[in-house]
PDB file of C-alpha atoms and ligand atoms in Angstrom:
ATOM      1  CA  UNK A   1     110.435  69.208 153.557  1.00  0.00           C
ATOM      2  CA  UNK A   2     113.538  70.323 151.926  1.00  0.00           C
ATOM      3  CA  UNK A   3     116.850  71.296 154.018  1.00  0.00           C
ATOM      4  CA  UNK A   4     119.672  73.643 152.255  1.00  0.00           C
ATOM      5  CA  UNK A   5     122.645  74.485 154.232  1.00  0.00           C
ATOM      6  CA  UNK A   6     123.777  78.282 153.499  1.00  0.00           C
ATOM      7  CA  UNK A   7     126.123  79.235 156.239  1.00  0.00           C
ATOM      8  CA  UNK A   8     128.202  76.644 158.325  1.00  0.00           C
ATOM      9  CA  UNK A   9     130.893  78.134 159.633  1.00  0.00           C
ATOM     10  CA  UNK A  10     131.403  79.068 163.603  1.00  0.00           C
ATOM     11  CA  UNK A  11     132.350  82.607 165.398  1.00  0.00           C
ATOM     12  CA  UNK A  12     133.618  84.755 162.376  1.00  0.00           C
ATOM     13  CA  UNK A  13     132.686  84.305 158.478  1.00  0.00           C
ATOM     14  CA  UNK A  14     136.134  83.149 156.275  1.00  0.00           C
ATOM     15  CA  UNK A  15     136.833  83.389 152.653  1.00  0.00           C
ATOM     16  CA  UNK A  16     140.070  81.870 151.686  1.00  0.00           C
ATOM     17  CA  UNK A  17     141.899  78.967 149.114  1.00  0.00           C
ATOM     18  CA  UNK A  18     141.502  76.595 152.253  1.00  0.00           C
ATOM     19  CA  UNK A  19     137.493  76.925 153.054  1.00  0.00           C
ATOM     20  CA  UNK A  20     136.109  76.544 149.180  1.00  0.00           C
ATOM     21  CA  UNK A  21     134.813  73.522 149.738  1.00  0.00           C
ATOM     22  CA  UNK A  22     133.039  73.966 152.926  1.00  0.00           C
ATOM     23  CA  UNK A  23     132.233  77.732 152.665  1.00  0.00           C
ATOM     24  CA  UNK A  24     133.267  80.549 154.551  1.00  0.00           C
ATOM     25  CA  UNK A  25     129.468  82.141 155.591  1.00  0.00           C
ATOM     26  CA  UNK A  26     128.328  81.699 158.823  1.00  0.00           C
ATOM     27  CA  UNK A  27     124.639  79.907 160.677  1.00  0.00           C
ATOM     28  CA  UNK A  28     121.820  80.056 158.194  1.00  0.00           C
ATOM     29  CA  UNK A  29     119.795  77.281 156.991  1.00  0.00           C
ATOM     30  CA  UNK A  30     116.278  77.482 155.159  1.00  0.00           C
ATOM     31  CA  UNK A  31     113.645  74.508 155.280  1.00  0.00           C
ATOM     32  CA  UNK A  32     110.664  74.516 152.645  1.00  0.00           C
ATOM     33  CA  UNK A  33     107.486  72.990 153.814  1.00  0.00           C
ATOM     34  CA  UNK A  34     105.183  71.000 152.002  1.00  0.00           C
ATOM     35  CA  UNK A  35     102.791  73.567 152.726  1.00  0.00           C
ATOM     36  CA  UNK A  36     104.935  75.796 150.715  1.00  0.00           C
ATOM     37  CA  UNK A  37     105.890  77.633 153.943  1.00  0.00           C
ATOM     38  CA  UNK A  38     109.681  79.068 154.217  1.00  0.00           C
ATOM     39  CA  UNK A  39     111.391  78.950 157.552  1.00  0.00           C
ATOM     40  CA  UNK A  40     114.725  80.222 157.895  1.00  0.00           C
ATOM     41  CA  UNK A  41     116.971  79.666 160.811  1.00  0.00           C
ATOM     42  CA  UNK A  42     119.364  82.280 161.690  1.00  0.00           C
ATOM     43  CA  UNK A  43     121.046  84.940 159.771  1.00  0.00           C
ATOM     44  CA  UNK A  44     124.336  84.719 160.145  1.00  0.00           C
ATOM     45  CA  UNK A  45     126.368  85.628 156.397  1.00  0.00           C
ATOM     46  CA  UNK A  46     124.866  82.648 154.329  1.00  0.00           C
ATOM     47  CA  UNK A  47     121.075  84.363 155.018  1.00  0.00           C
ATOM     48  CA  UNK A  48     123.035  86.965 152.441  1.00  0.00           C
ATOM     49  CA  UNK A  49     121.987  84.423 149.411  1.00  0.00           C
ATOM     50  CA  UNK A  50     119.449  83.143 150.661  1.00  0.00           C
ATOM     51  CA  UNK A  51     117.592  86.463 150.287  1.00  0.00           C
ATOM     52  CA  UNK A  52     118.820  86.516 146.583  1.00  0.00           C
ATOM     53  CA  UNK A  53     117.124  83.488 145.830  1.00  0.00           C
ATOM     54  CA  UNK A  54     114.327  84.089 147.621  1.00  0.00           C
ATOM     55  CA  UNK A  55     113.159  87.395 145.756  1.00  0.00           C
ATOM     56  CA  UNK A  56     113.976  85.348 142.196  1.00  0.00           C
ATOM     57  CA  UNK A  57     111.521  82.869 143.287  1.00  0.00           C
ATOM     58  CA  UNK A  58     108.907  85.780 144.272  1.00  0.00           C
ATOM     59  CA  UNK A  59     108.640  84.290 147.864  1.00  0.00           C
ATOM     60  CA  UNK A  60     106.986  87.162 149.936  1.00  0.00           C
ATOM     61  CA  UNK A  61     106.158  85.531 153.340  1.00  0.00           C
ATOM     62  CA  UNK A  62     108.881  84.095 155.398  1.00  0.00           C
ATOM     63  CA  UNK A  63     109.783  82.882 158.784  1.00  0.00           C
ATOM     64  CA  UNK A  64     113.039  83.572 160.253  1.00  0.00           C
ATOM     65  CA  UNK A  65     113.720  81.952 163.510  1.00  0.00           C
ATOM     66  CA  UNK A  66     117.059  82.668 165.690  1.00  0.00           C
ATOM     67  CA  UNK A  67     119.059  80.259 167.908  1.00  0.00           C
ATOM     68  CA  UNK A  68     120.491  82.946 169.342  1.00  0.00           C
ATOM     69  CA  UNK A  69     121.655  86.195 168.894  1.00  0.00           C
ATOM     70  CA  UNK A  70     125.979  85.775 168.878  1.00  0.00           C
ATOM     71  CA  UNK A  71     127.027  87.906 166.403  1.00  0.00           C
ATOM     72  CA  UNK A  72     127.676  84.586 163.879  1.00  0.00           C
ATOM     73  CA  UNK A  73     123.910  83.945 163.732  1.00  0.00           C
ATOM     74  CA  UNK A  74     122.602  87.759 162.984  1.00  0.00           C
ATOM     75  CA  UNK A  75     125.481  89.532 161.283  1.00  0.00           C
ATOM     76  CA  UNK A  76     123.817  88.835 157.867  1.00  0.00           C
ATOM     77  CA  UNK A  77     120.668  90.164 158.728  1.00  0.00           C
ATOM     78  CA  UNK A  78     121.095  93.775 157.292  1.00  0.00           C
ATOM     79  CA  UNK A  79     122.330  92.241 153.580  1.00  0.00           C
ATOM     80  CA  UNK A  80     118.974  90.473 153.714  1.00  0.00           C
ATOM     81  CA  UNK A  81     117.296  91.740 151.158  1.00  0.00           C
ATOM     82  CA  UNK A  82     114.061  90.840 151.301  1.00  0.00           C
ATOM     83  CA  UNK A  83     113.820  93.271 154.246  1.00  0.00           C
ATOM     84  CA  UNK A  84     113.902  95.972 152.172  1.00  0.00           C
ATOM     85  CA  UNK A  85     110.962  94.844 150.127  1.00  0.00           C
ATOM     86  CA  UNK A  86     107.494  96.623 150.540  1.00  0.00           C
ATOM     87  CA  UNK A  87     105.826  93.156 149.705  1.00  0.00           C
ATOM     88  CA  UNK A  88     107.794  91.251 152.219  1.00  0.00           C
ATOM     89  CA  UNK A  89     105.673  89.857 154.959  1.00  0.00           C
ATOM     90  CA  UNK A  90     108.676  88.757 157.455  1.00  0.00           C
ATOM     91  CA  UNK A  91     107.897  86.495 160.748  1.00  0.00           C
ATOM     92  CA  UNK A  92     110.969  86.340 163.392  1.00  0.00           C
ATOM     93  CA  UNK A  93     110.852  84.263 165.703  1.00  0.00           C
ATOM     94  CA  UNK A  94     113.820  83.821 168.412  1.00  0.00           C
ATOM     95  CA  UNK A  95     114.384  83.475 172.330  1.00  0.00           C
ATOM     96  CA  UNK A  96     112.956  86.218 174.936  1.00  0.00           C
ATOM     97  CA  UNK A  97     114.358  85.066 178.036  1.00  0.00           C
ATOM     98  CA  UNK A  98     117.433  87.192 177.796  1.00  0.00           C
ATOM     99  CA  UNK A  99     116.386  89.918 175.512  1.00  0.00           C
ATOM    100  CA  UNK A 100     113.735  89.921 172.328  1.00  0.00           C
ATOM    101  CA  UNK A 101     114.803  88.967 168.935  1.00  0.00           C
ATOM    102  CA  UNK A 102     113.641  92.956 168.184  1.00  0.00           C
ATOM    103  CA  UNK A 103     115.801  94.463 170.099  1.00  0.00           C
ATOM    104  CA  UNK A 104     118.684  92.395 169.747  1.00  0.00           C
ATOM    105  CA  UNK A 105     118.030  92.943 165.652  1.00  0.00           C
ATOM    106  CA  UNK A 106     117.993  96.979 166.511  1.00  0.00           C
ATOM    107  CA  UNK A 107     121.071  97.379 168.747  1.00  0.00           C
ATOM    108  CA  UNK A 108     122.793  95.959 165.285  1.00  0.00           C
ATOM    109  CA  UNK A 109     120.944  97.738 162.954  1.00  0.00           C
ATOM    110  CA  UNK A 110     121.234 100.884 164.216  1.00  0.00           C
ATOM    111  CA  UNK A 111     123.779 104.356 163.496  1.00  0.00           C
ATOM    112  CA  UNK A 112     126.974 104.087 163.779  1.00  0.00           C
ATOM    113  CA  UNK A 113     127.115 100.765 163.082  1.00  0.00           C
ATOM    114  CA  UNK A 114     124.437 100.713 159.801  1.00  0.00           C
ATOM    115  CA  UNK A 115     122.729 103.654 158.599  1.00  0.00           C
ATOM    116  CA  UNK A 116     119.406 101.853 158.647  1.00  0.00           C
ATOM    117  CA  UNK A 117     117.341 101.597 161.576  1.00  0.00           C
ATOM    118  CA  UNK A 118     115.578  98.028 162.131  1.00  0.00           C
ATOM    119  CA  UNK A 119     112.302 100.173 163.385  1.00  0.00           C
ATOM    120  CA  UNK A 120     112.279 101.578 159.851  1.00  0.00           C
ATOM    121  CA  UNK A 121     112.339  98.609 157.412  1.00  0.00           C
ATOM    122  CA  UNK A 122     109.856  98.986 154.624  1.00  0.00           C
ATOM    123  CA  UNK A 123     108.838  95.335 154.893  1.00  0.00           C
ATOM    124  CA  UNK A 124     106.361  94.286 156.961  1.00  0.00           C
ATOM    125  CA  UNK A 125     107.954  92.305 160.054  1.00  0.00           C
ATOM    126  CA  UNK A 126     106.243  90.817 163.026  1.00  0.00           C
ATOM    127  CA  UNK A 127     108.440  89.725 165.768  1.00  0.00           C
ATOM    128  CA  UNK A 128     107.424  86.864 168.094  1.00  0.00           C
ATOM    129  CA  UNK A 129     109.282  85.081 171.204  1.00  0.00           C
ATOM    130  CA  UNK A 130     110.019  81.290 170.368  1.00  0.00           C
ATOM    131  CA  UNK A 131     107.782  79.496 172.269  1.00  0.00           C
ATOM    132  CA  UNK A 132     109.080  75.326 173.285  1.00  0.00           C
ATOM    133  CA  UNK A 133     106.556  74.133 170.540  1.00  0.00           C
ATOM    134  CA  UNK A 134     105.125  75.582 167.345  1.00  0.00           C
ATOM    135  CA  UNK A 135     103.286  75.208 164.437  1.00  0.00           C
ATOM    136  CA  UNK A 136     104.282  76.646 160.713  1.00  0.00           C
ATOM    137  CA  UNK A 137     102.416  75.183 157.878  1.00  0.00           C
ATOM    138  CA  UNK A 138     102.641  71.844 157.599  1.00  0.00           C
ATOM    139  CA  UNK A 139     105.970  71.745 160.140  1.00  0.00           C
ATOM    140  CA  UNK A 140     105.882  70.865 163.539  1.00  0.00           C
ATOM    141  CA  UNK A 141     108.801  72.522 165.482  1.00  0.00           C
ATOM    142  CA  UNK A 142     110.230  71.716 169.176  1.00  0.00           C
ATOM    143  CA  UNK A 143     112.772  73.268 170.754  1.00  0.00           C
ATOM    144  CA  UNK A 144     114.941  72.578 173.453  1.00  0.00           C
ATOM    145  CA  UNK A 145     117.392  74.797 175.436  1.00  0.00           C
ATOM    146  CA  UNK A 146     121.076  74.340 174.502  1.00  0.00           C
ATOM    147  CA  UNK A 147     124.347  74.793 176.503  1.00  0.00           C
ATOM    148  CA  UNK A 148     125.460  77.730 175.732  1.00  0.00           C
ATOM    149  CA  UNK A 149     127.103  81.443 177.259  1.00  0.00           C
ATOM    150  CA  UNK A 150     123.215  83.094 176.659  1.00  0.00           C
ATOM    151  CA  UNK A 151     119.938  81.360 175.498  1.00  0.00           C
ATOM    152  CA  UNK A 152     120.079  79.129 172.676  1.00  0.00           C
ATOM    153  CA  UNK A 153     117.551  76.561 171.484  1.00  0.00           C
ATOM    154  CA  UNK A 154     118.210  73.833 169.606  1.00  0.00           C
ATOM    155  CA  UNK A 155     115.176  73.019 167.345  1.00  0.00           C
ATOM    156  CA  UNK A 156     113.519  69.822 165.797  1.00  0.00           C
ATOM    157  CA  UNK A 157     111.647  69.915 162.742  1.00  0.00           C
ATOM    158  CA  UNK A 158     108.768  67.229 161.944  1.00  0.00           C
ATOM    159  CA  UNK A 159     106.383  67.069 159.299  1.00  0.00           C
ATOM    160  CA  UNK A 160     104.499  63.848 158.918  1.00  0.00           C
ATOM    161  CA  UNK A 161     106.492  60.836 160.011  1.00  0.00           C
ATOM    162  CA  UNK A 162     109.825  62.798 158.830  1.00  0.00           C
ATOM    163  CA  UNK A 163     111.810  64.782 160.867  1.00  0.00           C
ATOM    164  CA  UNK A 164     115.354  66.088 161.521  1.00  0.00           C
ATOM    165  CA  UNK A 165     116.908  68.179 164.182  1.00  0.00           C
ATOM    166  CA  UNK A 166     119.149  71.130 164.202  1.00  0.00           C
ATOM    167  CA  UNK A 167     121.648  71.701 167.255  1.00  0.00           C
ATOM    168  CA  UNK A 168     124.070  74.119 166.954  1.00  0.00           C
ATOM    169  CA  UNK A 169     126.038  76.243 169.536  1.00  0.00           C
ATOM    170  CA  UNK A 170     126.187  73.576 172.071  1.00  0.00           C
ATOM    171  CA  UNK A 171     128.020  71.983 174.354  1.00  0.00           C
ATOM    172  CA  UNK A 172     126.761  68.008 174.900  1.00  0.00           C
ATOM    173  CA  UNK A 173     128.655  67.616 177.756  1.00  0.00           C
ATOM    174  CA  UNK A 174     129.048  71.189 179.545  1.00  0.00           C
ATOM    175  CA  UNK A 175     129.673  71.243 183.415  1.00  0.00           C
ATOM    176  CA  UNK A 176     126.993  73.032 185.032  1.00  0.00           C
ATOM    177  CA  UNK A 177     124.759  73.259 182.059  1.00  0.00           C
ATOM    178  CA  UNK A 178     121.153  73.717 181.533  1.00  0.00           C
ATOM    179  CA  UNK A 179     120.297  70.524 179.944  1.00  0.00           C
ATOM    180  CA  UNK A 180     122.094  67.139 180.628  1.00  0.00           C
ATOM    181  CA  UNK A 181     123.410  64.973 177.862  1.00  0.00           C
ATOM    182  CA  UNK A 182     120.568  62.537 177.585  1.00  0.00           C
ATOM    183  CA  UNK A 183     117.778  65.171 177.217  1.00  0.00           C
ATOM    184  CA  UNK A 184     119.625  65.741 173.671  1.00  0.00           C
ATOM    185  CA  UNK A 185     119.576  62.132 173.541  1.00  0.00           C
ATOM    186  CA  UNK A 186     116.247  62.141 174.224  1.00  0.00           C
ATOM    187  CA  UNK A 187     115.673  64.895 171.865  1.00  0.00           C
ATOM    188  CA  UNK A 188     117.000  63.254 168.679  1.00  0.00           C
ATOM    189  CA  UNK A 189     115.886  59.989 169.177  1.00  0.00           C
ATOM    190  CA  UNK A 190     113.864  58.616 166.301  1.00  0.00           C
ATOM    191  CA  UNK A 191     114.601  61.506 164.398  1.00  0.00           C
ATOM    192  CA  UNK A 192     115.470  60.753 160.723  1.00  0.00           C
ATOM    193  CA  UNK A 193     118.774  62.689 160.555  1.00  0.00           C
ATOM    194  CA  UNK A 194     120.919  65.776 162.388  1.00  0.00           C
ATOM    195  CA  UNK A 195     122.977  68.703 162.212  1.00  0.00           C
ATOM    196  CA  UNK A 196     125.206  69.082 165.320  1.00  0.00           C
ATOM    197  CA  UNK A 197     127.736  71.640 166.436  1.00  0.00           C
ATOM    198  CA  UNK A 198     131.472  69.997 166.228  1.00  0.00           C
ATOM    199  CA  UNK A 199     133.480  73.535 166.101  1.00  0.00           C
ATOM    200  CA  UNK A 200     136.323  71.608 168.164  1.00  0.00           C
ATOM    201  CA  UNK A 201     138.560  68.324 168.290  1.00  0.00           C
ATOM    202  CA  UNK A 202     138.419  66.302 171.062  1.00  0.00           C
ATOM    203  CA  UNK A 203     142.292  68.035 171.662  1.00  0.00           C
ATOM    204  CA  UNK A 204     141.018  71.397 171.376  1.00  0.00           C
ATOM    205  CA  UNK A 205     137.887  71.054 173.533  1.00  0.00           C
ATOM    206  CA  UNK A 206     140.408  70.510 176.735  1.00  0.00           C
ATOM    207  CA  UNK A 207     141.241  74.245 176.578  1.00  0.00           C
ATOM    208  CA  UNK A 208     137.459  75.414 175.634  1.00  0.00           C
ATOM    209  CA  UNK A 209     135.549  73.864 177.962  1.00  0.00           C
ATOM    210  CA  UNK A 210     132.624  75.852 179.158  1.00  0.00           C
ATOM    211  CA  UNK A 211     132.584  78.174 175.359  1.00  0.00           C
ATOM    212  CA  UNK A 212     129.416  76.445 174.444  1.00  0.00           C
ATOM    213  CA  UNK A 213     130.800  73.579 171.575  1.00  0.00           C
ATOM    214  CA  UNK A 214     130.892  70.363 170.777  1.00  0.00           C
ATOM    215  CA  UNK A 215     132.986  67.993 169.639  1.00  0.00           C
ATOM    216  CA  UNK A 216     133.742  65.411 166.111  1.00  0.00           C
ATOM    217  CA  UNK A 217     133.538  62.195 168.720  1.00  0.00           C
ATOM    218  CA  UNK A 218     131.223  63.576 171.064  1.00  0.00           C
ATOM    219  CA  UNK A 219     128.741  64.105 168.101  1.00  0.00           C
ATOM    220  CA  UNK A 220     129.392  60.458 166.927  1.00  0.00           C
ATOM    221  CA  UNK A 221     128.683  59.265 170.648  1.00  0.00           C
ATOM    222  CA  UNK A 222     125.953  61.066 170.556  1.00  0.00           C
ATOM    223  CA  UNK A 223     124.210  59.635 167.076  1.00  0.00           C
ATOM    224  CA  UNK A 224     124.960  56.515 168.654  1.00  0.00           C
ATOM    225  CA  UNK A 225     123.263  56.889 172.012  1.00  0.00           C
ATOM    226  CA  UNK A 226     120.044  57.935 170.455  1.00  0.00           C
ATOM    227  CA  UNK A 227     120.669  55.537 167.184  1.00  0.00           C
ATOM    228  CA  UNK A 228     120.776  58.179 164.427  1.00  0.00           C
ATOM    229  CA  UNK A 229     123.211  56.781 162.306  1.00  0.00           C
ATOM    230  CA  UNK A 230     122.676  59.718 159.592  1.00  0.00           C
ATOM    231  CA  UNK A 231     124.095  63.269 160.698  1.00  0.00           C
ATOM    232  CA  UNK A 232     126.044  66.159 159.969  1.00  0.00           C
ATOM    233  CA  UNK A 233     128.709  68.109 162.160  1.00  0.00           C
ATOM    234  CA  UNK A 234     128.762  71.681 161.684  1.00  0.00           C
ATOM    235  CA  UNK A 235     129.854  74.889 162.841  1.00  0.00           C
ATOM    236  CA  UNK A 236     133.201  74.653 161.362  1.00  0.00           C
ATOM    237  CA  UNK A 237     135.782  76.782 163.417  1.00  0.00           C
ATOM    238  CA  UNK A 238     136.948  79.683 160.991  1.00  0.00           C
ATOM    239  CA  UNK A 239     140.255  77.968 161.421  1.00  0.00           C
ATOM    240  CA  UNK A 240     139.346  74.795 160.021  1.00  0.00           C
ATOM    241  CA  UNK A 241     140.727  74.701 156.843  1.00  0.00           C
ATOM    242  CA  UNK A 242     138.745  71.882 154.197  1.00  0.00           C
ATOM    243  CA  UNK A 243     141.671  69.288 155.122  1.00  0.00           C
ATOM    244  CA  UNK A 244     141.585  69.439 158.838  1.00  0.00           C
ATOM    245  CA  UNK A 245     137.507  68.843 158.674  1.00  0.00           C
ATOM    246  CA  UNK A 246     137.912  65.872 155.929  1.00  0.00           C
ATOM    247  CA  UNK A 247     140.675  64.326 158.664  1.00  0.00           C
ATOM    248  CA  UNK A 248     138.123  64.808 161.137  1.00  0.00           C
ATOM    249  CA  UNK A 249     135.499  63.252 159.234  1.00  0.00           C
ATOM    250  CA  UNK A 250     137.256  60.228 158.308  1.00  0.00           C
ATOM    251  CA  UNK A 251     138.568  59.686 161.306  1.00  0.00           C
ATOM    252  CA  UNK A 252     134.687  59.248 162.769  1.00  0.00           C
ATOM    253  CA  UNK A 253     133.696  57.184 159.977  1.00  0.00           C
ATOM    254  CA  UNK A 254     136.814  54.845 160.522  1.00  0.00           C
ATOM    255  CA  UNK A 255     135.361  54.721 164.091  1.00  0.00           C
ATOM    256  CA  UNK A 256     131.616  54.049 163.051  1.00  0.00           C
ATOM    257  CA  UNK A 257     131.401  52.749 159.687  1.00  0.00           C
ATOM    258  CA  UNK A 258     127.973  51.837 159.285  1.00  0.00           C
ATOM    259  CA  UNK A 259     126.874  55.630 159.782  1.00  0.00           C
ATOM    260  CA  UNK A 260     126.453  58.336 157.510  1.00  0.00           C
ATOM    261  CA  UNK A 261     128.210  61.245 158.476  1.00  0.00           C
ATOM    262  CA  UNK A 262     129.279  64.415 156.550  1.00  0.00           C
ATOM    263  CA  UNK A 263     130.580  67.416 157.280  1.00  0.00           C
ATOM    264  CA  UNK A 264     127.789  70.322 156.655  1.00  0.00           C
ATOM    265  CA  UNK A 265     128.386  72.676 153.898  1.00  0.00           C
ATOM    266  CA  UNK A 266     127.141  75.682 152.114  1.00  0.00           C
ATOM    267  CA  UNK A 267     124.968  74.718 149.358  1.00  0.00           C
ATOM    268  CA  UNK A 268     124.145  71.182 150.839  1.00  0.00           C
ATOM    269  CA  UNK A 269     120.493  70.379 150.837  1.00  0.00           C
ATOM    270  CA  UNK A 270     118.517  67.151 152.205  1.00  0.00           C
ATOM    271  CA  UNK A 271     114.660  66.092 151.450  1.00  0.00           C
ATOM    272  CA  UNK A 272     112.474  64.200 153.857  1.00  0.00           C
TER     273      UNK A 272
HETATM  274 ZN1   ZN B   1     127.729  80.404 166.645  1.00  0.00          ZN
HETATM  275 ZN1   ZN B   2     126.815  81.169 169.880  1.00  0.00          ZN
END
């Protein structure tokens, strides 16, 4: 399977001279099956290019799963263009337990706030509630439930004897929360590689506790616990500027220098 970042940044999409390197769009990350299958996660701003590519490549089915539905994960979905597409055949998949992935789509795309109504998309979209386990192609996915202000999963992807798993929007060591810290242990162990939420510094977290994010070092101590020593942090505040992550980074790989860690960014892709 092949992974290809498109949207990394937390809360609000940026575009200055101090997020070039890292990228300004927000959640969305696509995974290509060997099957040929095309799963997309989220849709926050980076889902935007992702549906460029797509229709130059001619790809007319597609999976779209959702997280969640903050406004960072979704707010690309209108600028999707595949939606618009007669021939599209579109999948969605997200959490029910609060409110369906269809109606959390329509309150957005709805007048006055977009002068297209979900309910009357020309492509042909199916919506489904994301279920702990499923099955696309030749991918194997398994989701757990992530600390968070509403429901969010966090999801692992596995396809043969690869696999790599995808946490964002959560908050490892949240008081009161609805998974404790070594189910996500659990969760990534003997995975080959992951993507984890670090929006915050370990100085910052003190006044965020309880907003649903992680941290640089609790990332690290968490790829340690569960011996994944390859992993990305992502779900870069908007006020991280390319510097402050780099410092960040190299401060964690001062700290654990036989591990691979980078800092996620738009355009990065991984095959397993
Ligand atoms: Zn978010
Ligand atoms: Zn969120």
């Amino acid at each position: 399977m092949v992974l290809t970042l498109y949207g990394t940044r937390g809360s609000i999409a940026v575009s200055n001279k101090h997020t070039k390197k890292h990228g300004g769009n927000t959640t969305c990350i696509s995974v290509e099956a060997e099957s040929g299958d095309t799963i997309i996660v989220d849709a926050g701003t980076g889902i935007r290019d992702l549906g460029v590519e797509l229709l130059d490549k001619g790809k007319r089915k597609l999976n779209l799963l959702f997280t969640h539905y903050h406004w960072d994960h979704i707010q690309g979905f209108p600028f999707f263009t595949p939606i618009f597409q007669k021939a599209t055949e579109l999948t969605i998949l997200g959490p029910s337990e609060e409110v369906s992935a269809e109606k959390a789509l329509s309150y957005q795309m709805t007048r006055p706030y977009f002068p297209t109504d979900f309910t009357s998309l020309p492509s042909k979209i199916t919506v489904k509630p994301l279920k702990k386990s499923i099955t696309i192609g030749s991918i194997e996915i398994d989701t757990i439930v992530n600390n968070h202000p509403n429901h969010t999963r966090g999801l692992k992807f596995t396809e043969g004897k690869k696999s790599f798993v995808f946490l964002t929007d959560n908050e490892l060591f949240a008081q009161d929360g609805k998974t404790p810290y070594e189910e996500f242990v659990k969760f990534i162990t003997g995975s080959d590689f992951f993507i984890h939420d670090a929006q915050y510094t370990e100085e910052i977290y003190k006044k965020r506790l309880g907003w649903g994010h992680s941290t640089y070092g609790q990332v690290a101590k968490l790829a340690s616990d569960a011996g994944v020593k390859n992993f990305m942090v992502t779900h870069h505040d908007h006020s991280s500027t390319d510097k402050f992550i780099e410092k960040n980074i190299k401060n964690l790989k001062k700290k654990y220098p036989k591990y691979k860690i980078e800092a996620a960014a738009d355009g990065k892709t991984r095959k397993f």
